[in-house]
Short mmCIF file of C-alpha atoms in Angstrom, two decimals:
data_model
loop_
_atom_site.label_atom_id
_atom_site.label_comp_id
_atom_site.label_asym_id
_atom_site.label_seq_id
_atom_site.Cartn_x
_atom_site.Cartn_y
_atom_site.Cartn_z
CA UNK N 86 8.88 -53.06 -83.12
CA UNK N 87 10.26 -49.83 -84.10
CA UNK N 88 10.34 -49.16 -88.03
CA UNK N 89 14.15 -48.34 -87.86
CA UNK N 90 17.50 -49.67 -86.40
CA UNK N 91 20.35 -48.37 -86.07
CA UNK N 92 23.38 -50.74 -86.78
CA UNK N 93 27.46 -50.24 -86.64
CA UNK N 94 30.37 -52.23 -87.69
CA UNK N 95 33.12 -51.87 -85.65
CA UNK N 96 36.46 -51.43 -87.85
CA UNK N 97 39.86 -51.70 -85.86
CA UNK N 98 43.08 -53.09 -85.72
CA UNK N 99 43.85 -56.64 -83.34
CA UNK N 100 47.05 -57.49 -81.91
CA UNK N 101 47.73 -61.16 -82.00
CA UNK N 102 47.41 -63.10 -78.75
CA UNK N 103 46.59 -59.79 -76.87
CA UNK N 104 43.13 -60.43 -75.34
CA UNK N 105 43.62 -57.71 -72.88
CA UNK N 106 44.55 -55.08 -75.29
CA UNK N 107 41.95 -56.27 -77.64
CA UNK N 108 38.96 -56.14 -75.27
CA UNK N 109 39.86 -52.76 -74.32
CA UNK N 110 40.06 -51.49 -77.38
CA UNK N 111 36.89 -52.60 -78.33
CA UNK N 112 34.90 -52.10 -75.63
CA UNK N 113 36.00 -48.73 -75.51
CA UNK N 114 34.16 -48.50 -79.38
CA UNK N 115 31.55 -50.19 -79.02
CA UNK N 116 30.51 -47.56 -75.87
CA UNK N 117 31.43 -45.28 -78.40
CA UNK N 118 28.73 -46.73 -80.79
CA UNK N 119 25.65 -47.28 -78.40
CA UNK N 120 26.27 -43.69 -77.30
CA UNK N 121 25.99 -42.70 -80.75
CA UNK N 122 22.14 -44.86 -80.79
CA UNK N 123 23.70 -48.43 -82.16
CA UNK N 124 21.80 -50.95 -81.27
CA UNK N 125 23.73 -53.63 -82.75
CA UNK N 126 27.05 -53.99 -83.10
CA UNK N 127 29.50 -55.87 -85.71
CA UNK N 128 33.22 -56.75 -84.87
CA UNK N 129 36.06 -58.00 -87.32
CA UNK N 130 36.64 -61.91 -87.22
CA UNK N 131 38.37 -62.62 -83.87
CA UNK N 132 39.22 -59.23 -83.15
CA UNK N 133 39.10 -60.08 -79.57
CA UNK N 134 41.86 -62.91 -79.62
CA UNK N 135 43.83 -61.58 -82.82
CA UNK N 136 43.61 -63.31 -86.45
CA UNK N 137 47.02 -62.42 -87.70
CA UNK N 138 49.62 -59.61 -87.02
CA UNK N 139 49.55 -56.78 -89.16
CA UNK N 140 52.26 -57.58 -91.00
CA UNK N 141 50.58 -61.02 -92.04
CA UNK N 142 53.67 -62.61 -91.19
CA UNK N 143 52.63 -64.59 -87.91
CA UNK N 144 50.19 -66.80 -87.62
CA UNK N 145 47.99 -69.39 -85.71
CA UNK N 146 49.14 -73.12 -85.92
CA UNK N 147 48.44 -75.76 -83.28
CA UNK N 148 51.08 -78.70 -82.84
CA UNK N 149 48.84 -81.75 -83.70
CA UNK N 150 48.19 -80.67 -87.49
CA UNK N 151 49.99 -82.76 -89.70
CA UNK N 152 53.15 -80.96 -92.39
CA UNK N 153 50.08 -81.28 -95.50
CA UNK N 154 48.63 -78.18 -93.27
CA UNK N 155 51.24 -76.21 -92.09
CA UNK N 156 51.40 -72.86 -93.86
CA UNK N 157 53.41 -70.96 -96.11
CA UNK N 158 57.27 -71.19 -95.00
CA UNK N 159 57.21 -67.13 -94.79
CA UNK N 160 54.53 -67.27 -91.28
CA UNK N 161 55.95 -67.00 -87.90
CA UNK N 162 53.73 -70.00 -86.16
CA UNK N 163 52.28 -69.23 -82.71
CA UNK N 164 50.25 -72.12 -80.61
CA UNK N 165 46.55 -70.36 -79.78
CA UNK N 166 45.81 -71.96 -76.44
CA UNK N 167 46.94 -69.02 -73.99
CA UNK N 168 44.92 -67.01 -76.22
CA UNK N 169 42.11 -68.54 -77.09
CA UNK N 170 38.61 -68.39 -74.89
CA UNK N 171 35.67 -71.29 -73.93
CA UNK N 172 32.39 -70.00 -75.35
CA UNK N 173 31.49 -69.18 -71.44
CA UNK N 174 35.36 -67.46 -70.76
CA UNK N 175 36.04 -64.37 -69.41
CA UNK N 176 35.66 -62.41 -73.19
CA UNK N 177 31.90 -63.61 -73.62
CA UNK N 178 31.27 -62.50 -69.61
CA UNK N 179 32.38 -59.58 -70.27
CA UNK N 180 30.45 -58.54 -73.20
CA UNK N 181 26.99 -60.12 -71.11
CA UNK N 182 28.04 -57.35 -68.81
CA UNK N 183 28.57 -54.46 -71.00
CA UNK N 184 25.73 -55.20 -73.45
CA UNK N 185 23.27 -55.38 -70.39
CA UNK N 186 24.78 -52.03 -69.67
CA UNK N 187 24.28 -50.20 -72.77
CA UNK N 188 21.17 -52.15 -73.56
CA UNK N 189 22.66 -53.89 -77.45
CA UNK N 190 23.35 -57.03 -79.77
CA UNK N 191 27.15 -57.02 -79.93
CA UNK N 192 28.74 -60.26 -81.95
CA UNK N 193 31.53 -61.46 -79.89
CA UNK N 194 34.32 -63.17 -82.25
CA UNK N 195 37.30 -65.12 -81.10
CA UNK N 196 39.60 -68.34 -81.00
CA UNK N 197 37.44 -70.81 -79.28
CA UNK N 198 39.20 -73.86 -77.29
CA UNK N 199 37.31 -77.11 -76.79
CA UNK N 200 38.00 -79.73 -74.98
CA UNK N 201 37.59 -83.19 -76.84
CA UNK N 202 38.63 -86.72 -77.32
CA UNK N 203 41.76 -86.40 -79.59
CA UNK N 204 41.46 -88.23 -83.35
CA UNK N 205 44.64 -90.14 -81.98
CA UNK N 206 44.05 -91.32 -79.16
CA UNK N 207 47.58 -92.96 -78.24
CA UNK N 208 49.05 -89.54 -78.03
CA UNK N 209 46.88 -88.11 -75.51
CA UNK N 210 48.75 -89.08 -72.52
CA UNK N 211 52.10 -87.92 -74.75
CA UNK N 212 51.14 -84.58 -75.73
CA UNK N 213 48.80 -82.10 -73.88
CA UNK N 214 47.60 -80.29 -76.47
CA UNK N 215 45.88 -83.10 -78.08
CA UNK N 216 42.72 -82.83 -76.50
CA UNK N 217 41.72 -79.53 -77.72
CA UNK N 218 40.00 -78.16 -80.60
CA UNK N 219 39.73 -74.32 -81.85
CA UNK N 220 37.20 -72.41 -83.57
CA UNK N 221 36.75 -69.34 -85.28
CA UNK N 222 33.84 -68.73 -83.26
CA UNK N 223 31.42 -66.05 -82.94
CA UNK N 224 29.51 -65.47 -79.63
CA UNK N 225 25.71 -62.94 -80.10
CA UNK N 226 25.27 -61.46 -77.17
CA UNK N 227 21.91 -59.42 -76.41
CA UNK N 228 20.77 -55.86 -74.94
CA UNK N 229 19.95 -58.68 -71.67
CA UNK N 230 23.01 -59.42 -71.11
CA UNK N 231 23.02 -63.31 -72.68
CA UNK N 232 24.27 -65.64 -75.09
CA UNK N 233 21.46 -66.31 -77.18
CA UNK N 234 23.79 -67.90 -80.24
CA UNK N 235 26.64 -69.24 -80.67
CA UNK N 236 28.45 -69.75 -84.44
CA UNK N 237 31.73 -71.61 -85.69
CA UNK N 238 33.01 -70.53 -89.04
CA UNK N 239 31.86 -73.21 -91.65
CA UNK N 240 33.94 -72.93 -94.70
CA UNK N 241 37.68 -72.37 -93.28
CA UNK N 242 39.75 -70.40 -95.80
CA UNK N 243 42.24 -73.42 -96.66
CA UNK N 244 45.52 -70.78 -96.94
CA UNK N 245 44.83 -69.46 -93.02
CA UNK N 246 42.55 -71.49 -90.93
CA UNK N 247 43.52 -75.29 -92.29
CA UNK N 248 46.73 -75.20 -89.22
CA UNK N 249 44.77 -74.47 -86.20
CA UNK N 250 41.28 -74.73 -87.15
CA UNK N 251 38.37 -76.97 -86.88
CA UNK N 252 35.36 -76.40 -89.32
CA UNK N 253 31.50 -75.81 -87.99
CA UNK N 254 28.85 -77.96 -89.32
CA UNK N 255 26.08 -75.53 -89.12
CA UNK N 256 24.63 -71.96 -89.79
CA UNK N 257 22.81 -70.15 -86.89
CA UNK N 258 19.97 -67.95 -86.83
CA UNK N 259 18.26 -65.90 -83.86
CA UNK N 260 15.03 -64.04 -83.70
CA UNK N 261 16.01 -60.60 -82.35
CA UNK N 262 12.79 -57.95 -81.68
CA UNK N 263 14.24 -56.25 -84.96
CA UNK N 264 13.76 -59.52 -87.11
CA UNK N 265 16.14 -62.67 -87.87
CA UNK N 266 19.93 -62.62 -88.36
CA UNK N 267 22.58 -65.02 -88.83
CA UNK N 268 25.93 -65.01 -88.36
CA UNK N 269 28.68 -65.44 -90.38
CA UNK N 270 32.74 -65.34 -90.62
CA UNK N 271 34.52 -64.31 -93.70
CA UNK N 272 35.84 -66.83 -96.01
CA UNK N 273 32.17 -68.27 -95.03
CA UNK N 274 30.65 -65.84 -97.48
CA UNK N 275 31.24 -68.12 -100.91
CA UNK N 276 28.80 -70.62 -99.17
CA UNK N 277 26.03 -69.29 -96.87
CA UNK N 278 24.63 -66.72 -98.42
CA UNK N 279 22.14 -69.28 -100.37
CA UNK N 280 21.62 -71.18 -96.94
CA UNK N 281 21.14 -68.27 -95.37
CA UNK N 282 18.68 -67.13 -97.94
CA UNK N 283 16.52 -70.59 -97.08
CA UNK N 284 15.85 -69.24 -93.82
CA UNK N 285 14.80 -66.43 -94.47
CA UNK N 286 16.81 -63.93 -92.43
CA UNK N 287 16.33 -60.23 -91.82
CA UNK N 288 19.97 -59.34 -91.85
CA UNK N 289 23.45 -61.38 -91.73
CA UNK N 290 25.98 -60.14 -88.91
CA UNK N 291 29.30 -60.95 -90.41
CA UNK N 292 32.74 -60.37 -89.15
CA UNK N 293 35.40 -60.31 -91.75
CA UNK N 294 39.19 -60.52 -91.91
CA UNK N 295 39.63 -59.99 -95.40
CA UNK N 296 43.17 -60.82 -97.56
CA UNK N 297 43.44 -60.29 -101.08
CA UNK N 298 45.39 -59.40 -104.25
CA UNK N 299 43.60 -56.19 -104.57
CA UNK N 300 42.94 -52.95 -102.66
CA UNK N 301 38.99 -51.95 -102.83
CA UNK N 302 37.62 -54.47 -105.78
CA UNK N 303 35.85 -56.99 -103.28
CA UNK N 304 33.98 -54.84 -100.86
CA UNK N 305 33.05 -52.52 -103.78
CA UNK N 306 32.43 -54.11 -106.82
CA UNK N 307 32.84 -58.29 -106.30
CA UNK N 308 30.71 -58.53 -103.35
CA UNK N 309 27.97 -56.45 -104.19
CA UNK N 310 27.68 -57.65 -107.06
CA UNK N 311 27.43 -61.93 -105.82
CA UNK N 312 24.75 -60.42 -103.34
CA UNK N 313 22.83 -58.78 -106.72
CA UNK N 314 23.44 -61.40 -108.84
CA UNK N 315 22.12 -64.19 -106.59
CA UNK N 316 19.11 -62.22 -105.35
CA UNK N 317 20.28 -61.89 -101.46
CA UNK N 318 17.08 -60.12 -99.85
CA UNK N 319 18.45 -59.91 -96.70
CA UNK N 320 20.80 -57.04 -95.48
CA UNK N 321 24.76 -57.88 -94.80
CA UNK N 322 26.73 -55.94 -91.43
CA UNK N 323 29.97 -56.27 -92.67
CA UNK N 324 32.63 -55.72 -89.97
CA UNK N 325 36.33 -55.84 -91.76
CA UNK N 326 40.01 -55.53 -89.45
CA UNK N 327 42.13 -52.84 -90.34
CA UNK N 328 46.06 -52.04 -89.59
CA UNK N 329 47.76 -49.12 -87.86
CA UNK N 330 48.81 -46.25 -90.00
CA UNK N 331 51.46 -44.88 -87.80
CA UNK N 332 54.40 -45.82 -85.37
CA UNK N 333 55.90 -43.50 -82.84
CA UNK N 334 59.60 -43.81 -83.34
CA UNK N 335 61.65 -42.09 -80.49
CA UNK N 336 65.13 -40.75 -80.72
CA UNK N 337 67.67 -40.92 -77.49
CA UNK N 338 69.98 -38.19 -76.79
CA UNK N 339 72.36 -40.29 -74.65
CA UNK N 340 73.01 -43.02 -72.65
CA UNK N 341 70.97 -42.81 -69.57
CA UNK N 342 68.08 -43.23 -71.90
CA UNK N 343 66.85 -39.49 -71.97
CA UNK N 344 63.95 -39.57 -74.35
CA UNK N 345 64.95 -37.05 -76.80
CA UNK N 346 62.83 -36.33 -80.19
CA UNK N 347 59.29 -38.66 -80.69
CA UNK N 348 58.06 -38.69 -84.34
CA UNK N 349 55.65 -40.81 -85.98
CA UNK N 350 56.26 -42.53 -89.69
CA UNK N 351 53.56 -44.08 -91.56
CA UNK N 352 53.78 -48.17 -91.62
CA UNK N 353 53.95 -49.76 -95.35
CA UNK N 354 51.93 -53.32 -95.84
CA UNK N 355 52.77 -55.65 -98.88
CA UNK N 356 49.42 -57.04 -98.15
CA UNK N 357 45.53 -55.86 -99.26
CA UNK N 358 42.06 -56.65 -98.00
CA UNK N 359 42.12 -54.43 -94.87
CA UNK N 360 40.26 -51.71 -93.95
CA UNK N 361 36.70 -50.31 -96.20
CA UNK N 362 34.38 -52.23 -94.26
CA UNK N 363 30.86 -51.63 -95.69
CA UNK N 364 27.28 -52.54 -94.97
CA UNK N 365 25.10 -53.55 -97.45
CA UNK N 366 20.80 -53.24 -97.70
CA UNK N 367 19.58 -56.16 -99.61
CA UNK N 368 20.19 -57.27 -103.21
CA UNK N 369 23.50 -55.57 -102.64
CA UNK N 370 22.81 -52.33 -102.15
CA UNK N 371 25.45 -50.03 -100.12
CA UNK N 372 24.71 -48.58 -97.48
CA UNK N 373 27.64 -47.25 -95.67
CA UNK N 374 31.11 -47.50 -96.27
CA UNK N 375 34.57 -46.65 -94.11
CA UNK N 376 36.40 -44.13 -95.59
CA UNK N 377 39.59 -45.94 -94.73
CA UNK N 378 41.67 -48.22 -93.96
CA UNK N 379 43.44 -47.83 -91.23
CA UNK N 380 43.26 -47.96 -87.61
CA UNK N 381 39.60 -47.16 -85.35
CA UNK N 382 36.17 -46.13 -87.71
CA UNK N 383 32.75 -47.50 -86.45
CA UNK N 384 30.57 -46.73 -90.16
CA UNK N 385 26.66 -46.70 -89.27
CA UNK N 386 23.39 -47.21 -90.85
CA UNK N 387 19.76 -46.80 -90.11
CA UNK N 388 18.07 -49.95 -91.78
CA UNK N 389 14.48 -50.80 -91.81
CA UNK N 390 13.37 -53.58 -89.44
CA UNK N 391 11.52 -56.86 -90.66
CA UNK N 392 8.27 -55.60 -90.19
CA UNK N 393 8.42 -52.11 -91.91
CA UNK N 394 10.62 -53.78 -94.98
#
């Protein structure tokens, strides 16, 4: 076991419901990362599928969730089934093949659709969509090419995930050569970090989608500071999404549609919680930190392995 690893979260923007798109744009980084000597990789929470727009005005919401769960009146609903992915589809094949290529631990986050007996079961010949459940899910893939674990988010954030959503009922760890990690999704962090903890892992690879009130305070000053104050030994590979700065905005001269003047304007957000993804050595300790918070930044950092720490 070497003494060292190098590690890199993997901070970009997702476009809702655009798997193609998505797994382009991060495949292209995480190339990007390995050639730079990452040997594992961190993505945002369902970067590959989409969480939300940008904006935060659209959302996921399936049709079987009852009025008590629908979200706030201002979301755009969209149903997640054309989007979402088995946890064998063709978005965890095709990270098997590229992390066999570049020889890495890549986590692998996305809507996950199951197919199960519906809570109602009168409806089921009424209404399709019935049968299926989704997940926040989170596929670890390894430098062989496999699934070697597979995590649903445990502790759905009530304001997002309670309209399409179904809860996990377990944490997941896997040995890797470079010691044990778990896996984690956002809003999961106010209740596995002491479970986590238990077991005794090396590091926790967690992919965030982060919303708040303020603009830096929880990456730099709440979080750290829950990982110090409850003793956290273990390291935490944040991943957070981010949003585009800019939009090319072209001008037409006339009206056979000559392209005339292209100029780009910066995009405005009445949202926070994007963007300054940061890694974290144990007790709380930073490590690395994006410089900000918009569109593609892969931060890195060389941490010591289980056996050498």
């Amino acid at each position: 076991m070497p003494d060292t690893v190098k590690v890199a979260s993997i901070q970009a923007p997702s476009i809702l419901g655009d798997v193609k798109a998505n797994v382009s744009r991060f495949s292209k980084l995480v190339v990007e990362a390995a050639k730079n000597g990452a040997k594992i990789c961190v993505l945002p929470e369902a970067a590959l599928t989409g969480y939300s727009s940008e904006d935060f005005n659209h959302s996921w919401c399936i049709p079987q969730k009852s009025r008590e769960d629908l979200l706030d009146k201002k979301f755009i609903q969209h149903n997640p089934h054309k989007a979402a992915q088995t946890s064998d589809g063709e978005i965890v094949q095709h990270f098997k093949k590229l992390c066999k290529e570049l020889e890495i631990y890549c986590t692998v986050p996305y809507v996950e659709v199951v197919e199960s007996e519906p809570e109602d079961k009168s409806r089921k010949s009424y209404f399709e969509w019935y049968k299926y459940k989704y997940y926040n899910a989170i596929t670890l893939v390894s430098p062989k090419g496999e699934a070697v674990a597979h995590y649903r988010k445990t502790n759905l954030w009530p304001y997002y995930d309670n309209p399409w959503a179904t809860a996990g009922d377990k944490i997941v760890t896997y040995e890797t050569e470079y010691g044990k990690v778990g896996l984690g999704v956002c809003f999961d962090i106010h209740k596995i970090l002491p479970e986590y903890k238990q077991e005794g892992i090396w590091s926790l690879l967690y992919c965030i989608a982060w919303v708040d009130d303020e603009e830096f305070a929880w990456f730099h000053e709440h979080l750290p500071k829950r990982l110090s104050d409850e003793k956290i030994p273990y390291n935490v590979i944040g991943c957070n999404w981010s949003v585009t700065k800019r939009k090319k905005v072209v001008t037409y001269k006339d009206d056979d549609d000559e392209v005339g003047e292209e100029r780009f304007v910066d995009l405005k957000y009445d949202w926070y919680g994007y963007g300054k993804t940061t890694i974290y050595g144990p007790f709380g300790k930073i490590l690395a930190t994006a410089k900000s918070q918009f569109d593609n930044e892969i931060i890195y950092a060389e941490i010591p392995t289980s056996k050498s720490s």
